[in-house]
Amino acid sequence: MTNPFQFLQQTRAEIAKVVWPTRREVLVTTAMVFLMAVVFAIFFFGVDWVIRQALELILTFFG
């Protein structure tokens, strides 16, 4: 087991290896996430609407 000083040194060394994204990369990926969320929301809204219409047609025809 390492002492706290060695632990902090090792932690700093590992953090130094991390490649942090640039501001532009963060903004682009954030925009892509929001865009995909909107696209999927519209898609699932359409699928829900089609299923609802089909069920209403079936229930009115057989009901």
PDB file of N, CA, C and O in Angstrom:
ATOM      1  N   MET A   1       0.848  -1.186   0.000  1.00  0.00           N
ATOM      2  CA  MET A   1       0.000   0.000   0.000  1.00  0.00           C
ATOM      3  C   MET A   1       0.887   1.240   0.000  1.00  0.00           C
ATOM      4  O   MET A   1       1.892   1.298   0.706  1.00  0.00           O
ATOM      5  N   THR A   2       0.527   2.231  -0.804  1.00  0.00           N
ATOM      6  CA  THR A   2       1.335   3.440  -0.904  1.00  0.00           C
ATOM      7  C   THR A   2       0.878   4.467   0.119  1.00  0.00           C
ATOM      8  O   THR A   2      -0.263   4.468   0.569  1.00  0.00           O
ATOM      9  N   ASN A   3       1.792   5.353   0.451  1.00  0.00           N
ATOM     10  CA  ASN A   3       1.414   6.414   1.382  1.00  0.00           C
ATOM     11  C   ASN A   3       0.685   7.528   0.629  1.00  0.00           C
ATOM     12  O   ASN A   3       0.705   7.569  -0.602  1.00  0.00           O
ATOM     13  N   PRO A   4       0.028   8.425   1.337  1.00  0.00           N
ATOM     14  CA  PRO A   4      -0.764   9.474   0.664  1.00  0.00           C
ATOM     15  C   PRO A   4       0.053  10.356  -0.284  1.00  0.00           C
ATOM     16  O   PRO A   4      -0.453  10.779  -1.325  1.00  0.00           O
ATOM     17  N   PHE A   5       1.310  10.628   0.055  1.00  0.00           N
ATOM     18  CA  PHE A   5       2.129  11.461  -0.820  1.00  0.00           C
ATOM     19  C   PHE A   5       2.372  10.769  -2.160  1.00  0.00           C
ATOM     20  O   PHE A   5       2.243  11.383  -3.227  1.00  0.00           O
ATOM     21  N   GLN A   6       2.702   9.472  -2.132  1.00  0.00           N
ATOM     22  CA  GLN A   6       2.903   8.720  -3.376  1.00  0.00           C
ATOM     23  C   GLN A   6       1.605   8.632  -4.178  1.00  0.00           C
ATOM     24  O   GLN A   6       1.621   8.714  -5.408  1.00  0.00           O
ATOM     25  N   PHE A   7       0.498   8.454  -3.462  1.00  0.00           N
ATOM     26  CA  PHE A   7      -0.799   8.392  -4.140  1.00  0.00           C
ATOM     27  C   PHE A   7      -1.064   9.684  -4.902  1.00  0.00           C
ATOM     28  O   PHE A   7      -1.491   9.669  -6.062  1.00  0.00           O
ATOM     29  N   LEU A   8      -0.816  10.833  -4.271  1.00  0.00           N
ATOM     30  CA  LEU A   8      -1.035  12.118  -4.944  1.00  0.00           C
ATOM     31  C   LEU A   8      -0.107  12.288  -6.138  1.00  0.00           C
ATOM     32  O   LEU A   8      -0.523  12.794  -7.186  1.00  0.00           O
ATOM     33  N   GLN A   9       1.142  11.843  -5.999  1.00  0.00           N
ATOM     34  CA  GLN A   9       2.073  11.930  -7.126  1.00  0.00           C
ATOM     35  C   GLN A   9       1.595  11.070  -8.294  1.00  0.00           C
ATOM     36  O   GLN A   9       1.628  11.499  -9.450  1.00  0.00           O
ATOM     37  N   GLN A  10       1.163   9.858  -7.997  1.00  0.00           N
ATOM     38  CA  GLN A  10       0.681   8.964  -9.052  1.00  0.00           C
ATOM     39  C   GLN A  10      -0.597   9.504  -9.698  1.00  0.00           C
ATOM     40  O   GLN A  10      -0.773   9.401 -10.916  1.00  0.00           O
ATOM     41  N   THR A  11      -1.456  10.084  -8.879  1.00  0.00           N
ATOM     42  CA  THR A  11      -2.690  10.664  -9.414  1.00  0.00           C
ATOM     43  C   THR A  11      -2.381  11.819 -10.347  1.00  0.00           C
ATOM     44  O   THR A  11      -2.953  11.923 -11.441  1.00  0.00           O
ATOM     45  N   ARG A  12      -1.480  12.692  -9.941  1.00  0.00           N
ATOM     46  CA  ARG A  12      -1.094  13.819 -10.810  1.00  0.00           C
ATOM     47  C   ARG A  12      -0.472  13.328 -12.107  1.00  0.00           C
ATOM     48  O   ARG A  12      -0.708  13.875 -13.181  1.00  0.00           O
ATOM     49  N   ALA A  13       0.329  12.276 -12.027  1.00  0.00           N
ATOM     50  CA  ALA A  13       0.965  11.727 -13.227  1.00  0.00           C
ATOM     51  C   ALA A  13      -0.089  11.173 -14.181  1.00  0.00           C
ATOM     52  O   ALA A  13       0.011  11.362 -15.401  1.00  0.00           O
ATOM     53  N   GLU A  14      -1.106  10.500 -13.650  1.00  0.00           N
ATOM     54  CA  GLU A  14      -2.168   9.955 -14.497  1.00  0.00           C
ATOM     55  C   GLU A  14      -3.010  11.070 -15.114  1.00  0.00           C
ATOM     56  O   GLU A  14      -3.393  10.998 -16.276  1.00  0.00           O
ATOM     57  N   ILE A  15      -3.311  12.088 -14.330  1.00  0.00           N
ATOM     58  CA  ILE A  15      -4.103  13.214 -14.851  1.00  0.00           C
ATOM     59  C   ILE A  15      -3.340  13.942 -15.952  1.00  0.00           C
ATOM     60  O   ILE A  15      -3.927  14.431 -16.915  1.00  0.00           O
ATOM     61  N   ALA A  16      -2.012  13.999 -15.844  1.00  0.00           N
ATOM     62  CA  ALA A  16      -1.198  14.661 -16.872  1.00  0.00           C
ATOM     63  C   ALA A  16      -1.276  13.918 -18.202  1.00  0.00           C
ATOM     64  O   ALA A  16      -1.061  14.515 -19.263  1.00  0.00           O
ATOM     65  N   LYS A  17      -1.591  12.624 -18.175  1.00  0.00           N
ATOM     66  CA  LYS A  17      -1.688  11.833 -19.408  1.00  0.00           C
ATOM     67  C   LYS A  17      -3.005  12.054 -20.149  1.00  0.00           C
ATOM     68  O   LYS A  17      -3.125  11.684 -21.310  1.00  0.00           O
ATOM     69  N   VAL A  18      -3.978  12.634 -19.489  1.00  0.00           N
ATOM     70  CA  VAL A  18      -5.299  12.812 -20.088  1.00  0.00           C
ATOM     71  C   VAL A  18      -5.219  13.849 -21.205  1.00  0.00           C
ATOM     72  O   VAL A  18      -4.612  14.907 -21.047  1.00  0.00           O
ATOM     73  N   VAL A  19      -5.841  13.534 -22.332  1.00  0.00           N
ATOM     74  CA  VAL A  19      -5.918  14.483 -23.442  1.00  0.00           C
ATOM     75  C   VAL A  19      -7.273  15.164 -23.342  1.00  0.00           C
ATOM     76  O   VAL A  19      -8.317  14.557 -23.605  1.00  0.00           O
ATOM     77  N   TRP A  20      -7.287  16.402 -22.925  1.00  0.00           N
ATOM     78  CA  TRP A  20      -8.528  17.133 -22.722  1.00  0.00           C
ATOM     79  C   TRP A  20      -9.032  17.674 -24.053  1.00  0.00           C
ATOM     80  O   TRP A  20      -8.252  18.123 -24.893  1.00  0.00           O
ATOM     81  N   PRO A  21     -10.338  17.639 -24.290  1.00  0.00           N
ATOM     82  CA  PRO A  21     -10.880  18.159 -25.554  1.00  0.00           C
ATOM     83  C   PRO A  21     -10.785  19.685 -25.594  1.00  0.00           C
ATOM     84  O   PRO A  21     -10.816  20.355 -24.556  1.00  0.00           O
ATOM     85  N   THR A  22     -10.700  20.189 -26.807  1.00  0.00           N
ATOM     86  CA  THR A  22     -10.685  21.640 -26.969  1.00  0.00           C
ATOM     87  C   THR A  22     -12.109  22.176 -26.797  1.00  0.00           C
ATOM     88  O   THR A  22     -13.077  21.417 -26.813  1.00  0.00           O
ATOM     89  N   ARG A  23     -12.221  23.479 -26.654  1.00  0.00           N
ATOM     90  CA  ARG A  23     -13.536  24.108 -26.501  1.00  0.00           C
ATOM     91  C   ARG A  23     -14.402  23.828 -27.734  1.00  0.00           C
ATOM     92  O   ARG A  23     -15.579  23.543 -27.623  1.00  0.00           O
ATOM     93  N   ARG A  24     -13.782  23.891 -28.889  1.00  0.00           N
ATOM     94  CA  ARG A  24     -14.522  23.633 -30.139  1.00  0.00           C
ATOM     95  C   ARG A  24     -15.041  22.197 -30.181  1.00  0.00           C
ATOM     96  O   ARG A  24     -16.181  21.956 -30.590  1.00  0.00           O
ATOM     97  N   GLU A  25     -14.213  21.234 -29.784  1.00  0.00           N
ATOM     98  CA  GLU A  25     -14.649  19.842 -29.773  1.00  0.00           C
ATOM     99  C   GLU A  25     -15.822  19.639 -28.819  1.00  0.00           C
ATOM    100  O   GLU A  25     -16.770  18.911 -29.136  1.00  0.00           O
ATOM    101  N   VAL A  26     -15.775  20.280 -27.676  1.00  0.00           N
ATOM    102  CA  VAL A  26     -16.869  20.163 -26.711  1.00  0.00           C
ATOM    103  C   VAL A  26     -18.146  20.754 -27.293  1.00  0.00           C
ATOM    104  O   VAL A  26     -19.228  20.165 -27.181  1.00  0.00           O
ATOM    105  N   LEU A  27     -18.048  21.915 -27.914  1.00  0.00           N
ATOM    106  CA  LEU A  27     -19.227  22.556 -28.485  1.00  0.00           C
ATOM    107  C   LEU A  27     -19.812  21.731 -29.624  1.00  0.00           C
ATOM    108  O   LEU A  27     -21.037  21.582 -29.729  1.00  0.00           O
ATOM    109  N   VAL A  28     -18.952  21.186 -30.478  1.00  0.00           N
ATOM    110  CA  VAL A  28     -19.434  20.389 -31.615  1.00  0.00           C
ATOM    111  C   VAL A  28     -20.116  19.119 -31.123  1.00  0.00           C
ATOM    112  O   VAL A  28     -21.213  18.773 -31.592  1.00  0.00           O
ATOM    113  N   THR A  29     -19.503  18.417 -30.190  1.00  0.00           N
ATOM    114  CA  THR A  29     -20.117  17.180 -29.704  1.00  0.00           C
ATOM    115  C   THR A  29     -21.400  17.466 -28.932  1.00  0.00           C
ATOM    116  O   THR A  29     -22.363  16.696 -29.025  1.00  0.00           O
ATOM    117  N   THR A  30     -21.447  18.564 -28.199  1.00  0.00           N
ATOM    118  CA  THR A  30     -22.673  18.932 -27.490  1.00  0.00           C
ATOM    119  C   THR A  30     -23.792  19.235 -28.492  1.00  0.00           C
ATOM    120  O   THR A  30     -24.932  18.794 -28.311  1.00  0.00           O
ATOM    121  N   ALA A  31     -23.471  19.969 -29.539  1.00  0.00           N
ATOM    122  CA  ALA A  31     -24.468  20.275 -30.568  1.00  0.00           C
ATOM    123  C   ALA A  31     -24.956  18.998 -31.247  1.00  0.00           C
ATOM    124  O   ALA A  31     -26.157  18.853 -31.517  1.00  0.00           O
ATOM    125  N   MET A  32     -24.060  18.055 -31.495  1.00  0.00           N
ATOM    126  CA  MET A  32     -24.455  16.794 -32.122  1.00  0.00           C
ATOM    127  C   MET A  32     -25.381  15.992 -31.211  1.00  0.00           C
ATOM    128  O   MET A  32     -26.336  15.374 -31.681  1.00  0.00           O
ATOM    129  N   VAL A  33     -25.107  16.006 -29.922  1.00  0.00           N
ATOM    130  CA  VAL A  33     -25.975  15.291 -28.979  1.00  0.00           C
ATOM    131  C   VAL A  33     -27.379  15.899 -28.991  1.00  0.00           C
ATOM    132  O   VAL A  33     -28.381  15.181 -29.052  1.00  0.00           O
ATOM    133  N   PHE A  34     -27.470  17.219 -28.933  1.00  0.00           N
ATOM    134  CA  PHE A  34     -28.784  17.867 -28.970  1.00  0.00           C
ATOM    135  C   PHE A  34     -29.492  17.607 -30.300  1.00  0.00           C
ATOM    136  O   PHE A  34     -30.696  17.353 -30.327  1.00  0.00           O
ATOM    137  N   LEU A  35     -28.768  17.667 -31.395  1.00  0.00           N
ATOM    138  CA  LEU A  35     -29.359  17.408 -32.708  1.00  0.00           C
ATOM    139  C   LEU A  35     -29.896  15.980 -32.795  1.00  0.00           C
ATOM    140  O   LEU A  35     -31.025  15.761 -33.258  1.00  0.00           O
ATOM    141  N   MET A  36     -29.114  15.010 -32.339  1.00  0.00           N
ATOM    142  CA  MET A  36     -29.571  13.627 -32.374  1.00  0.00           C
ATOM    143  C   MET A  36     -30.767  13.424 -31.451  1.00  0.00           C
ATOM    144  O   MET A  36     -31.677  12.651 -31.778  1.00  0.00           O
ATOM    145  N   ALA A  37     -30.803  14.111 -30.314  1.00  0.00           N
ATOM    146  CA  ALA A  37     -31.954  13.999 -29.413  1.00  0.00           C
ATOM    147  C   ALA A  37     -33.212  14.512 -30.100  1.00  0.00           C
ATOM    148  O   ALA A  37     -34.288  13.905 -29.986  1.00  0.00           O
ATOM    149  N   VAL A  38     -33.102  15.607 -30.834  1.00  0.00           N
ATOM    150  CA  VAL A  38     -34.250  16.155 -31.560  1.00  0.00           C
ATOM    151  C   VAL A  38     -34.676  15.196 -32.676  1.00  0.00           C
ATOM    152  O   VAL A  38     -35.870  14.938 -32.856  1.00  0.00           O
ATOM    153  N   VAL A  39     -33.712  14.666 -33.410  1.00  0.00           N
ATOM    154  CA  VAL A  39     -34.033  13.738 -34.500  1.00  0.00           C
ATOM    155  C   VAL A  39     -34.750  12.506 -33.958  1.00  0.00           C
ATOM    156  O   VAL A  39     -35.781  12.077 -34.504  1.00  0.00           O
ATOM    157  N   PHE A  40     -34.240  11.932 -32.877  1.00  0.00           N
ATOM    158  CA  PHE A  40     -34.880  10.744 -32.300  1.00  0.00           C
ATOM    159  C   PHE A  40     -36.244  11.080 -31.721  1.00  0.00           C
ATOM    160  O   PHE A  40     -37.167  10.257 -31.812  1.00  0.00           O
ATOM    161  N   ALA A  41     -36.397  12.260 -31.142  1.00  0.00           N
ATOM    162  CA  ALA A  41     -37.707  12.657 -30.607  1.00  0.00           C
ATOM    163  C   ALA A  41     -38.729  12.745 -31.735  1.00  0.00           C
ATOM    164  O   ALA A  41     -39.862  12.269 -31.594  1.00  0.00           O
ATOM    165  N   ILE A  42     -38.347  13.342 -32.848  1.00  0.00           N
ATOM    166  CA  ILE A  42     -39.254  13.445 -33.994  1.00  0.00           C
ATOM    167  C   ILE A  42     -39.571  12.048 -34.546  1.00  0.00           C
ATOM    168  O   ILE A  42     -40.725  11.741 -34.862  1.00  0.00           O
ATOM    169  N   PHE A  43     -38.562  11.200 -34.651  1.00  0.00           N
ATOM    170  CA  PHE A  43     -38.766   9.840 -35.149  1.00  0.00           C
ATOM    171  C   PHE A  43     -39.752   9.078 -34.271  1.00  0.00           C
ATOM    172  O   PHE A  43     -40.713   8.470 -34.767  1.00  0.00           O
ATOM    173  N   PHE A  44     -39.533   9.090 -32.960  1.00  0.00           N
ATOM    174  CA  PHE A  44     -40.408   8.338 -32.070  1.00  0.00           C
ATOM    175  C   PHE A  44     -41.800   8.958 -31.987  1.00  0.00           C
ATOM    176  O   PHE A  44     -42.783   8.242 -31.783  1.00  0.00           O
ATOM    177  N   PHE A  45     -41.901  10.268 -32.155  1.00  0.00           N
ATOM    178  CA  PHE A  45     -43.211  10.897 -32.237  1.00  0.00           C
ATOM    179  C   PHE A  45     -43.965  10.356 -33.447  1.00  0.00           C
ATOM    180  O   PHE A  45     -45.150  10.021 -33.368  1.00  0.00           O
ATOM    181  N   GLY A  46     -43.274  10.255 -34.595  1.00  0.00           N
ATOM    182  CA  GLY A  46     -43.897   9.721 -35.804  1.00  0.00           C
ATOM    183  C   GLY A  46     -44.298   8.267 -35.659  1.00  0.00           C
ATOM    184  O   GLY A  46     -45.394   7.877 -36.061  1.00  0.00           O
ATOM    185  N   VAL A  47     -43.431   7.457 -35.078  1.00  0.00           N
ATOM    186  CA  VAL A  47     -43.754   6.043 -34.867  1.00  0.00           C
ATOM    187  C   VAL A  47     -44.952   5.922 -33.938  1.00  0.00           C
ATOM    188  O   VAL A  47     -45.878   5.133 -34.193  1.00  0.00           O
ATOM    189  N   ASP A  48     -44.979   6.696 -32.871  1.00  0.00           N
ATOM    190  CA  ASP A  48     -46.100   6.678 -31.931  1.00  0.00           C
ATOM    191  C   ASP A  48     -47.396   7.082 -32.625  1.00  0.00           C
ATOM    192  O   ASP A  48     -48.440   6.463 -32.423  1.00  0.00           O
ATOM    193  N   TRP A  49     -47.332   8.093 -33.463  1.00  0.00           N
ATOM    194  CA  TRP A  49     -48.525   8.569 -34.171  1.00  0.00           C
ATOM    195  C   TRP A  49     -49.065   7.484 -35.110  1.00  0.00           C
ATOM    196  O   TRP A  49     -50.268   7.246 -35.173  1.00  0.00           O
ATOM    197  N   VAL A  50     -48.155   6.827 -35.846  1.00  0.00           N
ATOM    198  CA  VAL A  50     -48.578   5.762 -36.773  1.00  0.00           C
ATOM    199  C   VAL A  50     -49.218   4.613 -36.013  1.00  0.00           C
ATOM    200  O   VAL A  50     -50.278   4.110 -36.401  1.00  0.00           O
ATOM    201  N   ILE A  51     -48.609   4.192 -34.927  1.00  0.00           N
ATOM    202  CA  ILE A  51     -49.175   3.094 -34.132  1.00  0.00           C
ATOM    203  C   ILE A  51     -50.530   3.494 -33.558  1.00  0.00           C
ATOM    204  O   ILE A  51     -51.482   2.701 -33.568  1.00  0.00           O
ATOM    205  N   ARG A  52     -50.638   4.733 -33.071  1.00  0.00           N
ATOM    206  CA  ARG A  52     -51.913   5.206 -32.527  1.00  0.00           C
ATOM    207  C   ARG A  52     -53.004   5.207 -33.592  1.00  0.00           C
ATOM    208  O   ARG A  52     -54.137   4.770 -33.346  1.00  0.00           O
ATOM    209  N   GLN A  53     -52.684   5.678 -34.789  1.00  0.00           N
ATOM    210  CA  GLN A  53     -53.663   5.707 -35.875  1.00  0.00           C
ATOM    211  C   GLN A  53     -54.082   4.292 -36.273  1.00  0.00           C
ATOM    212  O   GLN A  53     -55.268   4.033 -36.518  1.00  0.00           O
ATOM    213  N   ALA A  54     -53.116   3.385 -36.325  1.00  0.00           N
ATOM    214  CA  ALA A  54     -53.430   2.003 -36.689  1.00  0.00           C
ATOM    215  C   ALA A  54     -54.325   1.357 -35.637  1.00  0.00           C
ATOM    216  O   ALA A  54     -55.296   0.669 -35.980  1.00  0.00           O
ATOM    217  N   LEU A  55     -54.032   1.577 -34.359  1.00  0.00           N
ATOM    218  CA  LEU A  55     -54.862   1.003 -33.305  1.00  0.00           C
ATOM    219  C   LEU A  55     -56.260   1.592 -33.315  1.00  0.00           C
ATOM    220  O   LEU A  55     -57.253   0.869 -33.118  1.00  0.00           O
ATOM    221  N   GLU A  56     -56.366   2.887 -33.542  1.00  0.00           N
ATOM    222  CA  GLU A  56     -57.699   3.504 -33.618  1.00  0.00           C
ATOM    223  C   GLU A  56     -58.491   2.929 -34.797  1.00  0.00           C
ATOM    224  O   GLU A  56     -59.697   2.664 -34.673  1.00  0.00           O
ATOM    225  N   LEU A  57     -57.859   2.727 -35.918  1.00  0.00           N
ATOM    226  CA  LEU A  57     -58.519   2.133 -37.077  1.00  0.00           C
ATOM    227  C   LEU A  57     -58.977   0.715 -36.771  1.00  0.00           C
ATOM    228  O   LEU A  57     -60.132   0.348 -37.079  1.00  0.00           O
ATOM    229  N   ILE A  58     -58.126  -0.076 -36.174  1.00  0.00           N
ATOM    230  CA  ILE A  58     -58.495  -1.446 -35.823  1.00  0.00           C
ATOM    231  C   ILE A  58     -59.633  -1.474 -34.820  1.00  0.00           C
ATOM    232  O   ILE A  58     -60.600  -2.233 -34.961  1.00  0.00           O
ATOM    233  N   LEU A  59     -59.539  -0.631 -33.788  1.00  0.00           N
ATOM    234  CA  LEU A  59     -60.577  -0.639 -32.750  1.00  0.00           C
ATOM    235  C   LEU A  59     -61.906  -0.118 -33.254  1.00  0.00           C
ATOM    236  O   LEU A  59     -62.952  -0.597 -32.835  1.00  0.00           O
ATOM    237  N   THR A  60     -61.894   0.847 -34.167  1.00  0.00           N
ATOM    238  CA  THR A  60     -63.166   1.330 -34.720  1.00  0.00           C
ATOM    239  C   THR A  60     -63.751   0.322 -35.706  1.00  0.00           C
ATOM    240  O   THR A  60     -64.972   0.197 -35.818  1.00  0.00           O
ATOM    241  N   PHE A  61     -62.895  -0.419 -36.403  1.00  0.00           N
ATOM    242  CA  PHE A  61     -63.391  -1.402 -37.360  1.00  0.00           C
ATOM    243  C   PHE A  61     -63.974  -2.618 -36.657  1.00  0.00           C
ATOM    244  O   PHE A  61     -65.032  -3.129 -37.070  1.00  0.00           O
ATOM    245  N   PHE A  62     -63.322  -3.095 -35.608  1.00  0.00           N
ATOM    246  CA  PHE A  62     -63.804  -4.266 -34.893  1.00  0.00           C
ATOM    247  C   PHE A  62     -64.609  -3.931 -33.647  1.00  0.00           C
ATOM    248  O   PHE A  62     -65.137  -4.825 -33.001  1.00  0.00           O
ATOM    249  N   GLY A  63     -64.660  -2.670 -33.260  1.00  0.00           N
ATOM    250  CA  GLY A  63     -65.344  -2.298 -32.007  1.00  0.00           C
ATOM    251  C   GLY A  63     -66.692  -1.866 -32.183  1.00  0.00           C
ATOM    252  O   GLY A  63     -67.770  -2.113 -32.252  1.00  0.00           O
TER     253      GLY A  63
END
